[in-house]
Amino acid sequence: MSGLMDIDAPVPITLKEAAALVGISYSGIKHWTSRGLLKPMAVDERGYVVDRNEVFELAERMRRRRRLRS
């Protein structure tokens, strides 16, 4: 598979980048991490790093949950 990317491979992004990608506030992402819904992969010079795919999955689950409640 030359030249192909693995779409399921972890893509590290910071919490601020994750918040911008899914359209919620930085404090919302911090809330997800403090509740244990989103697990940081590592800590580097930019701060906590999370997996982009995991952020998208969690955001979709939260959106579905809100739709079911309304």
PDB file of N, CA, C and O in Angstrom:
ATOM      1  N   MET A   1       0.834  -1.187   0.000  1.00  0.00           N
ATOM      2  CA  MET A   1       0.000   0.000   0.000  1.00  0.00           C
ATOM      3  C   MET A   1       0.872   1.240   0.000  1.00  0.00           C
ATOM      4  O   MET A   1       0.950   1.956   0.977  1.00  0.00           O
ATOM      5  N   SER A   2       1.528   1.486  -1.058  1.00  0.00           N
ATOM      6  CA  SER A   2       2.392   2.653  -1.132  1.00  0.00           C
ATOM      7  C   SER A   2       1.566   3.921  -1.328  1.00  0.00           C
ATOM      8  O   SER A   2       0.656   3.971  -2.138  1.00  0.00           O
ATOM      9  N   GLY A   3       1.886   4.933  -0.546  1.00  0.00           N
ATOM     10  CA  GLY A   3       1.223   6.215  -0.695  1.00  0.00           C
ATOM     11  C   GLY A   3      -0.146   6.316  -0.042  1.00  0.00           C
ATOM     12  O   GLY A   3      -0.771   7.354  -0.113  1.00  0.00           O
ATOM     13  N   LEU A   4      -0.621   5.255   0.589  1.00  0.00           N
ATOM     14  CA  LEU A   4      -1.930   5.313   1.222  1.00  0.00           C
ATOM     15  C   LEU A   4      -1.782   5.583   2.716  1.00  0.00           C
ATOM     16  O   LEU A   4      -0.863   5.103   3.362  1.00  0.00           O
ATOM     17  N   MET A   5      -2.724   6.350   3.249  1.00  0.00           N
ATOM     18  CA  MET A   5      -2.717   6.635   4.679  1.00  0.00           C
ATOM     19  C   MET A   5      -3.667   5.685   5.391  1.00  0.00           C
ATOM     20  O   MET A   5      -4.684   5.287   4.839  1.00  0.00           O
ATOM     21  N   ASP A   6      -3.336   5.356   6.614  1.00  0.00           N
ATOM     22  CA  ASP A   6      -4.220   4.561   7.448  1.00  0.00           C
ATOM     23  C   ASP A   6      -5.165   5.517   8.161  1.00  0.00           C
ATOM     24  O   ASP A   6      -4.753   6.282   9.028  1.00  0.00           O
ATOM     25  N   ILE A   7      -6.445   5.508   7.796  1.00  0.00           N
ATOM     26  CA  ILE A   7      -7.392   6.467   8.366  1.00  0.00           C
ATOM     27  C   ILE A   7      -7.685   6.188   9.826  1.00  0.00           C
ATOM     28  O   ILE A   7      -8.093   7.071  10.528  1.00  0.00           O
ATOM     29  N   ASP A   8      -7.461   4.980  10.282  1.00  0.00           N
ATOM     30  CA  ASP A   8      -7.735   4.651  11.672  1.00  0.00           C
ATOM     31  C   ASP A   8      -6.539   4.899  12.585  1.00  0.00           C
ATOM     32  O   ASP A   8      -6.652   4.730  13.789  1.00  0.00           O
ATOM     33  N   ALA A   9      -5.422   5.286  12.012  1.00  0.00           N
ATOM     34  CA  ALA A   9      -4.239   5.548  12.824  1.00  0.00           C
ATOM     35  C   ALA A   9      -4.483   6.791  13.686  1.00  0.00           C
ATOM     36  O   ALA A   9      -5.127   7.736  13.248  1.00  0.00           O
ATOM     37  N   PRO A  10      -3.983   6.791  14.917  1.00  0.00           N
ATOM     38  CA  PRO A  10      -4.183   7.962  15.784  1.00  0.00           C
ATOM     39  C   PRO A  10      -3.531   9.216  15.210  1.00  0.00           C
ATOM     40  O   PRO A  10      -2.402   9.166  14.722  1.00  0.00           O
ATOM     41  N   VAL A  11      -4.255  10.309  15.247  1.00  0.00           N
ATOM     42  CA  VAL A  11      -3.738  11.599  14.798  1.00  0.00           C
ATOM     43  C   VAL A  11      -3.721  12.513  16.021  1.00  0.00           C
ATOM     44  O   VAL A  11      -4.774  12.911  16.503  1.00  0.00           O
ATOM     45  N   PRO A  12      -2.547  12.821  16.552  1.00  0.00           N
ATOM     46  CA  PRO A  12      -2.491  13.634  17.765  1.00  0.00           C
ATOM     47  C   PRO A  12      -2.789  15.104  17.503  1.00  0.00           C
ATOM     48  O   PRO A  12      -2.239  15.708  16.576  1.00  0.00           O
ATOM     49  N   ILE A  13      -3.698  15.667  18.301  1.00  0.00           N
ATOM     50  CA  ILE A  13      -4.012  17.097  18.240  1.00  0.00           C
ATOM     51  C   ILE A  13      -4.142  17.608  19.679  1.00  0.00           C
ATOM     52  O   ILE A  13      -4.402  16.841  20.601  1.00  0.00           O
ATOM     53  N   THR A  14      -3.974  18.906  19.854  1.00  0.00           N
ATOM     54  CA  THR A  14      -4.098  19.492  21.184  1.00  0.00           C
ATOM     55  C   THR A  14      -5.573  19.662  21.536  1.00  0.00           C
ATOM     56  O   THR A  14      -6.453  19.557  20.680  1.00  0.00           O
ATOM     57  N   LEU A  15      -5.823  19.941  22.802  1.00  0.00           N
ATOM     58  CA  LEU A  15      -7.209  20.136  23.241  1.00  0.00           C
ATOM     59  C   LEU A  15      -7.838  21.355  22.569  1.00  0.00           C
ATOM     60  O   LEU A  15      -9.016  21.327  22.210  1.00  0.00           O
ATOM     61  N   LYS A  16      -7.065  22.412  22.374  1.00  0.00           N
ATOM     62  CA  LYS A  16      -7.600  23.609  21.707  1.00  0.00           C
ATOM     63  C   LYS A  16      -7.940  23.317  20.242  1.00  0.00           C
ATOM     64  O   LYS A  16      -8.965  23.765  19.737  1.00  0.00           O
ATOM     65  N   GLU A  17      -7.086  22.547  19.571  1.00  0.00           N
ATOM     66  CA  GLU A  17      -7.377  22.164  18.186  1.00  0.00           C
ATOM     67  C   GLU A  17      -8.613  21.270  18.124  1.00  0.00           C
ATOM     68  O   GLU A  17      -9.436  21.405  17.223  1.00  0.00           O
ATOM     69  N   ALA A  18      -8.748  20.372  19.100  1.00  0.00           N
ATOM     70  CA  ALA A  18      -9.906  19.482  19.142  1.00  0.00           C
ATOM     71  C   ALA A  18     -11.193  20.283  19.331  1.00  0.00           C
ATOM     72  O   ALA A  18     -12.198  20.013  18.681  1.00  0.00           O
ATOM     73  N   ALA A  19     -11.151  21.271  20.203  1.00  0.00           N
ATOM     74  CA  ALA A  19     -12.328  22.105  20.437  1.00  0.00           C
ATOM     75  C   ALA A  19     -12.726  22.845  19.160  1.00  0.00           C
ATOM     76  O   ALA A  19     -13.909  22.910  18.809  1.00  0.00           O
ATOM     77  N   ALA A  20     -11.743  23.376  18.447  1.00  0.00           N
ATOM     78  CA  ALA A  20     -12.024  24.094  17.205  1.00  0.00           C
ATOM     79  C   ALA A  20     -12.578  23.153  16.133  1.00  0.00           C
ATOM     80  O   ALA A  20     -13.477  23.532  15.377  1.00  0.00           O
ATOM     81  N   LEU A  21     -12.085  21.919  16.074  1.00  0.00           N
ATOM     82  CA  LEU A  21     -12.544  20.970  15.050  1.00  0.00           C
ATOM     83  C   LEU A  21     -14.007  20.576  15.226  1.00  0.00           C
ATOM     84  O   LEU A  21     -14.734  20.444  14.254  1.00  0.00           O
ATOM     85  N   VAL A  22     -14.429  20.363  16.469  1.00  0.00           N
ATOM     86  CA  VAL A  22     -15.802  19.894  16.684  1.00  0.00           C
ATOM     87  C   VAL A  22     -16.764  21.014  17.044  1.00  0.00           C
ATOM     88  O   VAL A  22     -17.952  20.782  17.211  1.00  0.00           O
ATOM     89  N   GLY A  23     -16.255  22.235  17.160  1.00  0.00           N
ATOM     90  CA  GLY A  23     -17.134  23.380  17.348  1.00  0.00           C
ATOM     91  C   GLY A  23     -17.670  23.559  18.757  1.00  0.00           C
ATOM     92  O   GLY A  23     -18.798  24.017  18.934  1.00  0.00           O
ATOM     93  N   ILE A  24     -16.876  23.191  19.758  1.00  0.00           N
ATOM     94  CA  ILE A  24     -17.279  23.470  21.133  1.00  0.00           C
ATOM     95  C   ILE A  24     -16.167  24.266  21.799  1.00  0.00           C
ATOM     96  O   ILE A  24     -15.101  24.471  21.222  1.00  0.00           O
ATOM     97  N   SER A  25     -16.420  24.718  23.008  1.00  0.00           N
ATOM     98  CA  SER A  25     -15.428  25.540  23.698  1.00  0.00           C
ATOM     99  C   SER A  25     -14.300  24.677  24.257  1.00  0.00           C
ATOM    100  O   SER A  25     -14.451  23.469  24.443  1.00  0.00           O
ATOM    101  N   TYR A  26     -13.199  25.330  24.546  1.00  0.00           N
ATOM    102  CA  TYR A  26     -12.050  24.653  25.153  1.00  0.00           C
ATOM    103  C   TYR A  26     -12.449  24.080  26.505  1.00  0.00           C
ATOM    104  O   TYR A  26     -12.065  22.970  26.856  1.00  0.00           O
ATOM    105  N   SER A  27     -13.263  24.811  27.253  1.00  0.00           N
ATOM    106  CA  SER A  27     -13.689  24.308  28.567  1.00  0.00           C
ATOM    107  C   SER A  27     -14.567  23.069  28.424  1.00  0.00           C
ATOM    108  O   SER A  27     -14.571  22.204  29.301  1.00  0.00           O
ATOM    109  N   GLY A  28     -15.302  22.967  27.321  1.00  0.00           N
ATOM    110  CA  GLY A  28     -16.100  21.763  27.063  1.00  0.00           C
ATOM    111  C   GLY A  28     -15.226  20.539  26.867  1.00  0.00           C
ATOM    112  O   GLY A  28     -15.503  19.460  27.393  1.00  0.00           O
ATOM    113  N   ILE A  29     -14.136  20.701  26.125  1.00  0.00           N
ATOM    114  CA  ILE A  29     -13.195  19.604  25.917  1.00  0.00           C
ATOM    115  C   ILE A  29     -12.523  19.236  27.240  1.00  0.00           C
ATOM    116  O   ILE A  29     -12.352  18.067  27.556  1.00  0.00           O
ATOM    117  N   LYS A  30     -12.140  20.241  28.040  1.00  0.00           N
ATOM    118  CA  LYS A  30     -11.537  19.980  29.348  1.00  0.00           C
ATOM    119  C   LYS A  30     -12.514  19.221  30.239  1.00  0.00           C
ATOM    120  O   LYS A  30     -12.119  18.348  30.999  1.00  0.00           O
ATOM    121  N   HIS A  31     -13.800  19.546  30.132  1.00  0.00           N
ATOM    122  CA  HIS A  31     -14.840  18.849  30.908  1.00  0.00           C
ATOM    123  C   HIS A  31     -14.889  17.376  30.507  1.00  0.00           C
ATOM    124  O   HIS A  31     -15.010  16.501  31.365  1.00  0.00           O
ATOM    125  N   TRP A  32     -14.795  17.096  29.212  1.00  0.00           N
ATOM    126  CA  TRP A  32     -14.802  15.708  28.738  1.00  0.00           C
ATOM    127  C   TRP A  32     -13.606  14.948  29.303  1.00  0.00           C
ATOM    128  O   TRP A  32     -13.737  13.796  29.689  1.00  0.00           O
ATOM    129  N   THR A  33     -12.437  15.595  29.357  1.00  0.00           N
ATOM    130  CA  THR A  33     -11.258  14.909  29.890  1.00  0.00           C
ATOM    131  C   THR A  33     -11.375  14.703  31.394  1.00  0.00           C
ATOM    132  O   THR A  33     -11.002  13.651  31.903  1.00  0.00           O
ATOM    133  N   SER A  34     -11.913  15.680  32.112  1.00  0.00           N
ATOM    134  CA  SER A  34     -12.033  15.535  33.566  1.00  0.00           C
ATOM    135  C   SER A  34     -13.064  14.470  33.935  1.00  0.00           C
ATOM    136  O   SER A  34     -12.934  13.815  34.974  1.00  0.00           O
ATOM    137  N   ARG A  35     -14.082  14.284  33.101  1.00  0.00           N
ATOM    138  CA  ARG A  35     -15.084  13.247  33.347  1.00  0.00           C
ATOM    139  C   ARG A  35     -14.622  11.872  32.883  1.00  0.00           C
ATOM    140  O   ARG A  35     -15.296  10.875  33.124  1.00  0.00           O
ATOM    141  N   GLY A  36     -13.488  11.807  32.201  1.00  0.00           N
ATOM    142  CA  GLY A  36     -12.956  10.534  31.735  1.00  0.00           C
ATOM    143  C   GLY A  36     -13.533  10.077  30.410  1.00  0.00           C
ATOM    144  O   GLY A  36     -13.297   8.945  29.997  1.00  0.00           O
ATOM    145  N   LEU A  37     -14.273  10.944  29.735  1.00  0.00           N
ATOM    146  CA  LEU A  37     -14.844  10.585  28.440  1.00  0.00           C
ATOM    147  C   LEU A  37     -13.791  10.621  27.333  1.00  0.00           C
ATOM    148  O   LEU A  37     -13.894   9.906  26.341  1.00  0.00           O
ATOM    149  N   LEU A  38     -12.796  11.470  27.495  1.00  0.00           N
ATOM    150  CA  LEU A  38     -11.739  11.651  26.500  1.00  0.00           C
ATOM    151  C   LEU A  38     -10.405  11.473  27.205  1.00  0.00           C
ATOM    152  O   LEU A  38     -10.093  12.187  28.150  1.00  0.00           O
ATOM    153  N   LYS A  39      -9.628  10.496  26.757  1.00  0.00           N
ATOM    154  CA  LYS A  39      -8.355  10.180  27.401  1.00  0.00           C
ATOM    155  C   LYS A  39      -7.194  10.815  26.627  1.00  0.00           C
ATOM    156  O   LYS A  39      -7.036  10.558  25.440  1.00  0.00           O
ATOM    157  N   PRO A  40      -6.388  11.636  27.297  1.00  0.00           N
ATOM    158  CA  PRO A  40      -5.211  12.201  26.632  1.00  0.00           C
ATOM    159  C   PRO A  40      -4.213  11.098  26.264  1.00  0.00           C
ATOM    160  O   PRO A  40      -4.004  10.161  27.023  1.00  0.00           O
ATOM    161  N   MET A  41      -3.605  11.223  25.081  1.00  0.00           N
ATOM    162  CA  MET A  41      -2.598  10.264  24.632  1.00  0.00           C
ATOM    163  C   MET A  41      -1.271  10.529  25.313  1.00  0.00           C
ATOM    164  O   MET A  41      -0.563   9.598  25.673  1.00  0.00           O
ATOM    165  N   ALA A  42      -0.936  11.807  25.457  1.00  0.00           N
ATOM    166  CA  ALA A  42       0.364  12.193  26.013  1.00  0.00           C
ATOM    167  C   ALA A  42       0.319  13.668  26.394  1.00  0.00           C
ATOM    168  O   ALA A  42      -0.676  14.351  26.159  1.00  0.00           O
ATOM    169  N   VAL A  43       1.399  14.125  26.956  1.00  0.00           N
ATOM    170  CA  VAL A  43       1.588  15.542  27.233  1.00  0.00           C
ATOM    171  C   VAL A  43       2.884  15.948  26.559  1.00  0.00           C
ATOM    172  O   VAL A  43       3.906  15.280  26.724  1.00  0.00           O
ATOM    173  N   ASP A  44       2.831  16.994  25.767  1.00  0.00           N
ATOM    174  CA  ASP A  44       4.054  17.492  25.150  1.00  0.00           C
ATOM    175  C   ASP A  44       4.169  18.983  25.425  1.00  0.00           C
ATOM    176  O   ASP A  44       3.468  19.511  26.279  1.00  0.00           O
ATOM    177  N   GLU A  45       5.037  19.665  24.698  1.00  0.00           N
ATOM    178  CA  GLU A  45       5.250  21.095  24.949  1.00  0.00           C
ATOM    179  C   GLU A  45       4.004  21.932  24.659  1.00  0.00           C
ATOM    180  O   GLU A  45       3.868  23.038  25.162  1.00  0.00           O
ATOM    181  N   ARG A  46       3.078  21.413  23.863  1.00  0.00           N
ATOM    182  CA  ARG A  46       1.847  22.141  23.547  1.00  0.00           C
ATOM    183  C   ARG A  46       0.750  21.888  24.570  1.00  0.00           C
ATOM    184  O   ARG A  46      -0.268  22.536  24.550  1.00  0.00           O
ATOM    185  N   GLY A  47       0.922  20.926  25.435  1.00  0.00           N
ATOM    186  CA  GLY A  47      -0.091  20.578  26.427  1.00  0.00           C
ATOM    187  C   GLY A  47      -0.577  19.155  26.205  1.00  0.00           C
ATOM    188  O   GLY A  47       0.135  18.320  25.658  1.00  0.00           O
ATOM    189  N   TYR A  48      -1.807  18.879  26.641  1.00  0.00           N
ATOM    190  CA  TYR A  48      -2.376  17.544  26.454  1.00  0.00           C
ATOM    191  C   TYR A  48      -2.643  17.289  24.982  1.00  0.00           C
ATOM    192  O   TYR A  48      -3.099  18.168  24.259  1.00  0.00           O
ATOM    193  N   VAL A  49      -2.378  16.061  24.561  1.00  0.00           N
ATOM    194  CA  VAL A  49      -2.591  15.661  23.170  1.00  0.00           C
ATOM    195  C   VAL A  49      -3.590  14.513  23.173  1.00  0.00           C
ATOM    196  O   VAL A  49      -3.461  13.562  23.938  1.00  0.00           O
ATOM    197  N   VAL A  50      -4.622  14.617  22.320  1.00  0.00           N
ATOM    198  CA  VAL A  50      -5.652  13.588  22.215  1.00  0.00           C
ATOM    199  C   VAL A  50      -5.727  13.086  20.783  1.00  0.00           C
ATOM    200  O   VAL A  50      -5.194  13.705  19.866  1.00  0.00           O
ATOM    201  N   ASP A  51      -6.399  11.973  20.580  1.00  0.00           N
ATOM    202  CA  ASP A  51      -6.566  11.388  19.251  1.00  0.00           C
ATOM    203  C   ASP A  51      -7.734  12.068  18.542  1.00  0.00           C
ATOM    204  O   ASP A  51      -8.834  12.149  19.083  1.00  0.00           O
ATOM    205  N   ARG A  52      -7.483  12.565  17.341  1.00  0.00           N
ATOM    206  CA  ARG A  52      -8.514  13.272  16.577  1.00  0.00           C
ATOM    207  C   ARG A  52      -9.727  12.389  16.314  1.00  0.00           C
ATOM    208  O   ARG A  52     -10.872  12.832  16.445  1.00  0.00           O
ATOM    209  N   ASN A  53      -9.501  11.119  15.980  1.00  0.00           N
ATOM    210  CA  ASN A  53     -10.617  10.221  15.684  1.00  0.00           C
ATOM    211  C   ASN A  53     -11.495  10.006  16.915  1.00  0.00           C
ATOM    212  O   ASN A  53     -12.723   9.960  16.812  1.00  0.00           O
ATOM    213  N   GLU A  54     -10.876   9.908  18.081  1.00  0.00           N
ATOM    214  CA  GLU A  54     -11.632   9.732  19.319  1.00  0.00           C
ATOM    215  C   GLU A  54     -12.470  10.969  19.629  1.00  0.00           C
ATOM    216  O   GLU A  54     -13.608  10.860  20.105  1.00  0.00           O
ATOM    217  N   VAL A  55     -11.937  12.156  19.330  1.00  0.00           N
ATOM    218  CA  VAL A  55     -12.675  13.402  19.553  1.00  0.00           C
ATOM    219  C   VAL A  55     -13.914  13.443  18.665  1.00  0.00           C
ATOM    220  O   VAL A  55     -15.006  13.777  19.126  1.00  0.00           O
ATOM    221  N   PHE A  56     -13.762  13.072  17.395  1.00  0.00           N
ATOM    222  CA  PHE A  56     -14.903  13.069  16.481  1.00  0.00           C
ATOM    223  C   PHE A  56     -15.976  12.073  16.920  1.00  0.00           C
ATOM    224  O   PHE A  56     -17.165  12.378  16.885  1.00  0.00           O
ATOM    225  N   GLU A  57     -15.560  10.887  17.348  1.00  0.00           N
ATOM    226  CA  GLU A  57     -16.522   9.872  17.803  1.00  0.00           C
ATOM    227  C   GLU A  57     -17.276  10.345  19.037  1.00  0.00           C
ATOM    228  O   GLU A  57     -18.501  10.186  19.125  1.00  0.00           O
ATOM    229  N   LEU A  58     -16.566  10.932  19.988  1.00  0.00           N
ATOM    230  CA  LEU A  58     -17.208  11.412  21.206  1.00  0.00           C
ATOM    231  C   LEU A  58     -18.153  12.567  20.913  1.00  0.00           C
ATOM    232  O   LEU A  58     -19.264  12.618  21.448  1.00  0.00           O
ATOM    233  N   ALA A  59     -17.757  13.471  20.044  1.00  0.00           N
ATOM    234  CA  ALA A  59     -18.623  14.593  19.680  1.00  0.00           C
ATOM    235  C   ALA A  59     -19.903  14.098  19.029  1.00  0.00           C
ATOM    236  O   ALA A  59     -20.997  14.588  19.314  1.00  0.00           O
ATOM    237  N   GLU A  60     -19.800  13.100  18.183  1.00  0.00           N
ATOM    238  CA  GLU A  60     -20.988  12.543  17.525  1.00  0.00           C
ATOM    239  C   GLU A  60     -21.900  11.865  18.548  1.00  0.00           C
ATOM    240  O   GLU A  60     -23.118  12.014  18.494  1.00  0.00           O
ATOM    241  N   ARG A  61     -21.321  11.132  19.501  1.00  0.00           N
ATOM    242  CA  ARG A  61     -22.140  10.502  20.548  1.00  0.00           C
ATOM    243  C   ARG A  61     -22.868  11.542  21.383  1.00  0.00           C
ATOM    244  O   ARG A  61     -24.044  11.373  21.714  1.00  0.00           O
ATOM    245  N   MET A  62     -22.180  12.639  21.713  1.00  0.00           N
ATOM    246  CA  MET A  62     -22.803  13.692  22.515  1.00  0.00           C
ATOM    247  C   MET A  62     -23.927  14.379  21.736  1.00  0.00           C
ATOM    248  O   MET A  62     -24.960  14.699  22.298  1.00  0.00           O
ATOM    249  N   ARG A  63     -23.724  14.581  20.448  1.00  0.00           N
ATOM    250  CA  ARG A  63     -24.775  15.197  19.633  1.00  0.00           C
ATOM    251  C   ARG A  63     -26.003  14.294  19.540  1.00  0.00           C
ATOM    252  O   ARG A  63     -27.138  14.758  19.614  1.00  0.00           O
ATOM    253  N   ARG A  64     -25.787  12.992  19.376  1.00  0.00           N
ATOM    254  CA  ARG A  64     -26.903  12.056  19.327  1.00  0.00           C
ATOM    255  C   ARG A  64     -27.663  12.051  20.647  1.00  0.00           C
ATOM    256  O   ARG A  64     -28.893  12.018  20.672  1.00  0.00           O
ATOM    257  N   ARG A  65     -26.937  12.088  21.754  1.00  0.00           N
ATOM    258  CA  ARG A  65     -27.568  12.089  23.070  1.00  0.00           C
ATOM    259  C   ARG A  65     -28.430  13.333  23.258  1.00  0.00           C
ATOM    260  O   ARG A  65     -29.540  13.246  23.769  1.00  0.00           O
ATOM    261  N   ARG A  66     -27.944  14.471  22.823  1.00  0.00           N
ATOM    262  CA  ARG A  66     -28.722  15.714  22.948  1.00  0.00           C
ATOM    263  C   ARG A  66     -29.977  15.670  22.085  1.00  0.00           C
ATOM    264  O   ARG A  66     -31.013  16.162  22.476  1.00  0.00           O
ATOM    265  N   ARG A  67     -29.879  15.106  20.886  1.00  0.00           N
ATOM    266  CA  ARG A  67     -31.051  15.017  20.003  1.00  0.00           C
ATOM    267  C   ARG A  67     -32.104  14.115  20.622  1.00  0.00           C
ATOM    268  O   ARG A  67     -33.288  14.374  20.488  1.00  0.00           O
ATOM    269  N   LEU A  68     -31.681  13.038  21.264  1.00  0.00           N
ATOM    270  CA  LEU A  68     -32.637  12.125  21.857  1.00  0.00           C
ATOM    271  C   LEU A  68     -33.346  12.765  23.049  1.00  0.00           C
ATOM    272  O   LEU A  68     -34.505  12.467  23.298  1.00  0.00           O
ATOM    273  N   ARG A  69     -32.669  13.633  23.766  1.00  0.00           N
ATOM    274  CA  ARG A  69     -33.288  14.287  24.916  1.00  0.00           C
ATOM    275  C   ARG A  69     -34.309  15.336  24.515  1.00  0.00           C
ATOM    276  O   ARG A  69     -35.273  15.561  25.204  1.00  0.00           O
ATOM    277  N   SER A  70     -34.082  16.035  23.381  1.00  0.00           N
ATOM    278  CA  SER A  70     -34.998  17.112  23.011  1.00  0.00           C
ATOM    279  C   SER A  70     -36.257  16.641  22.353  1.00  0.00           C
ATOM    280  O   SER A  70     -36.567  15.568  22.134  1.00  0.00           O
TER     281      SER A  70
END
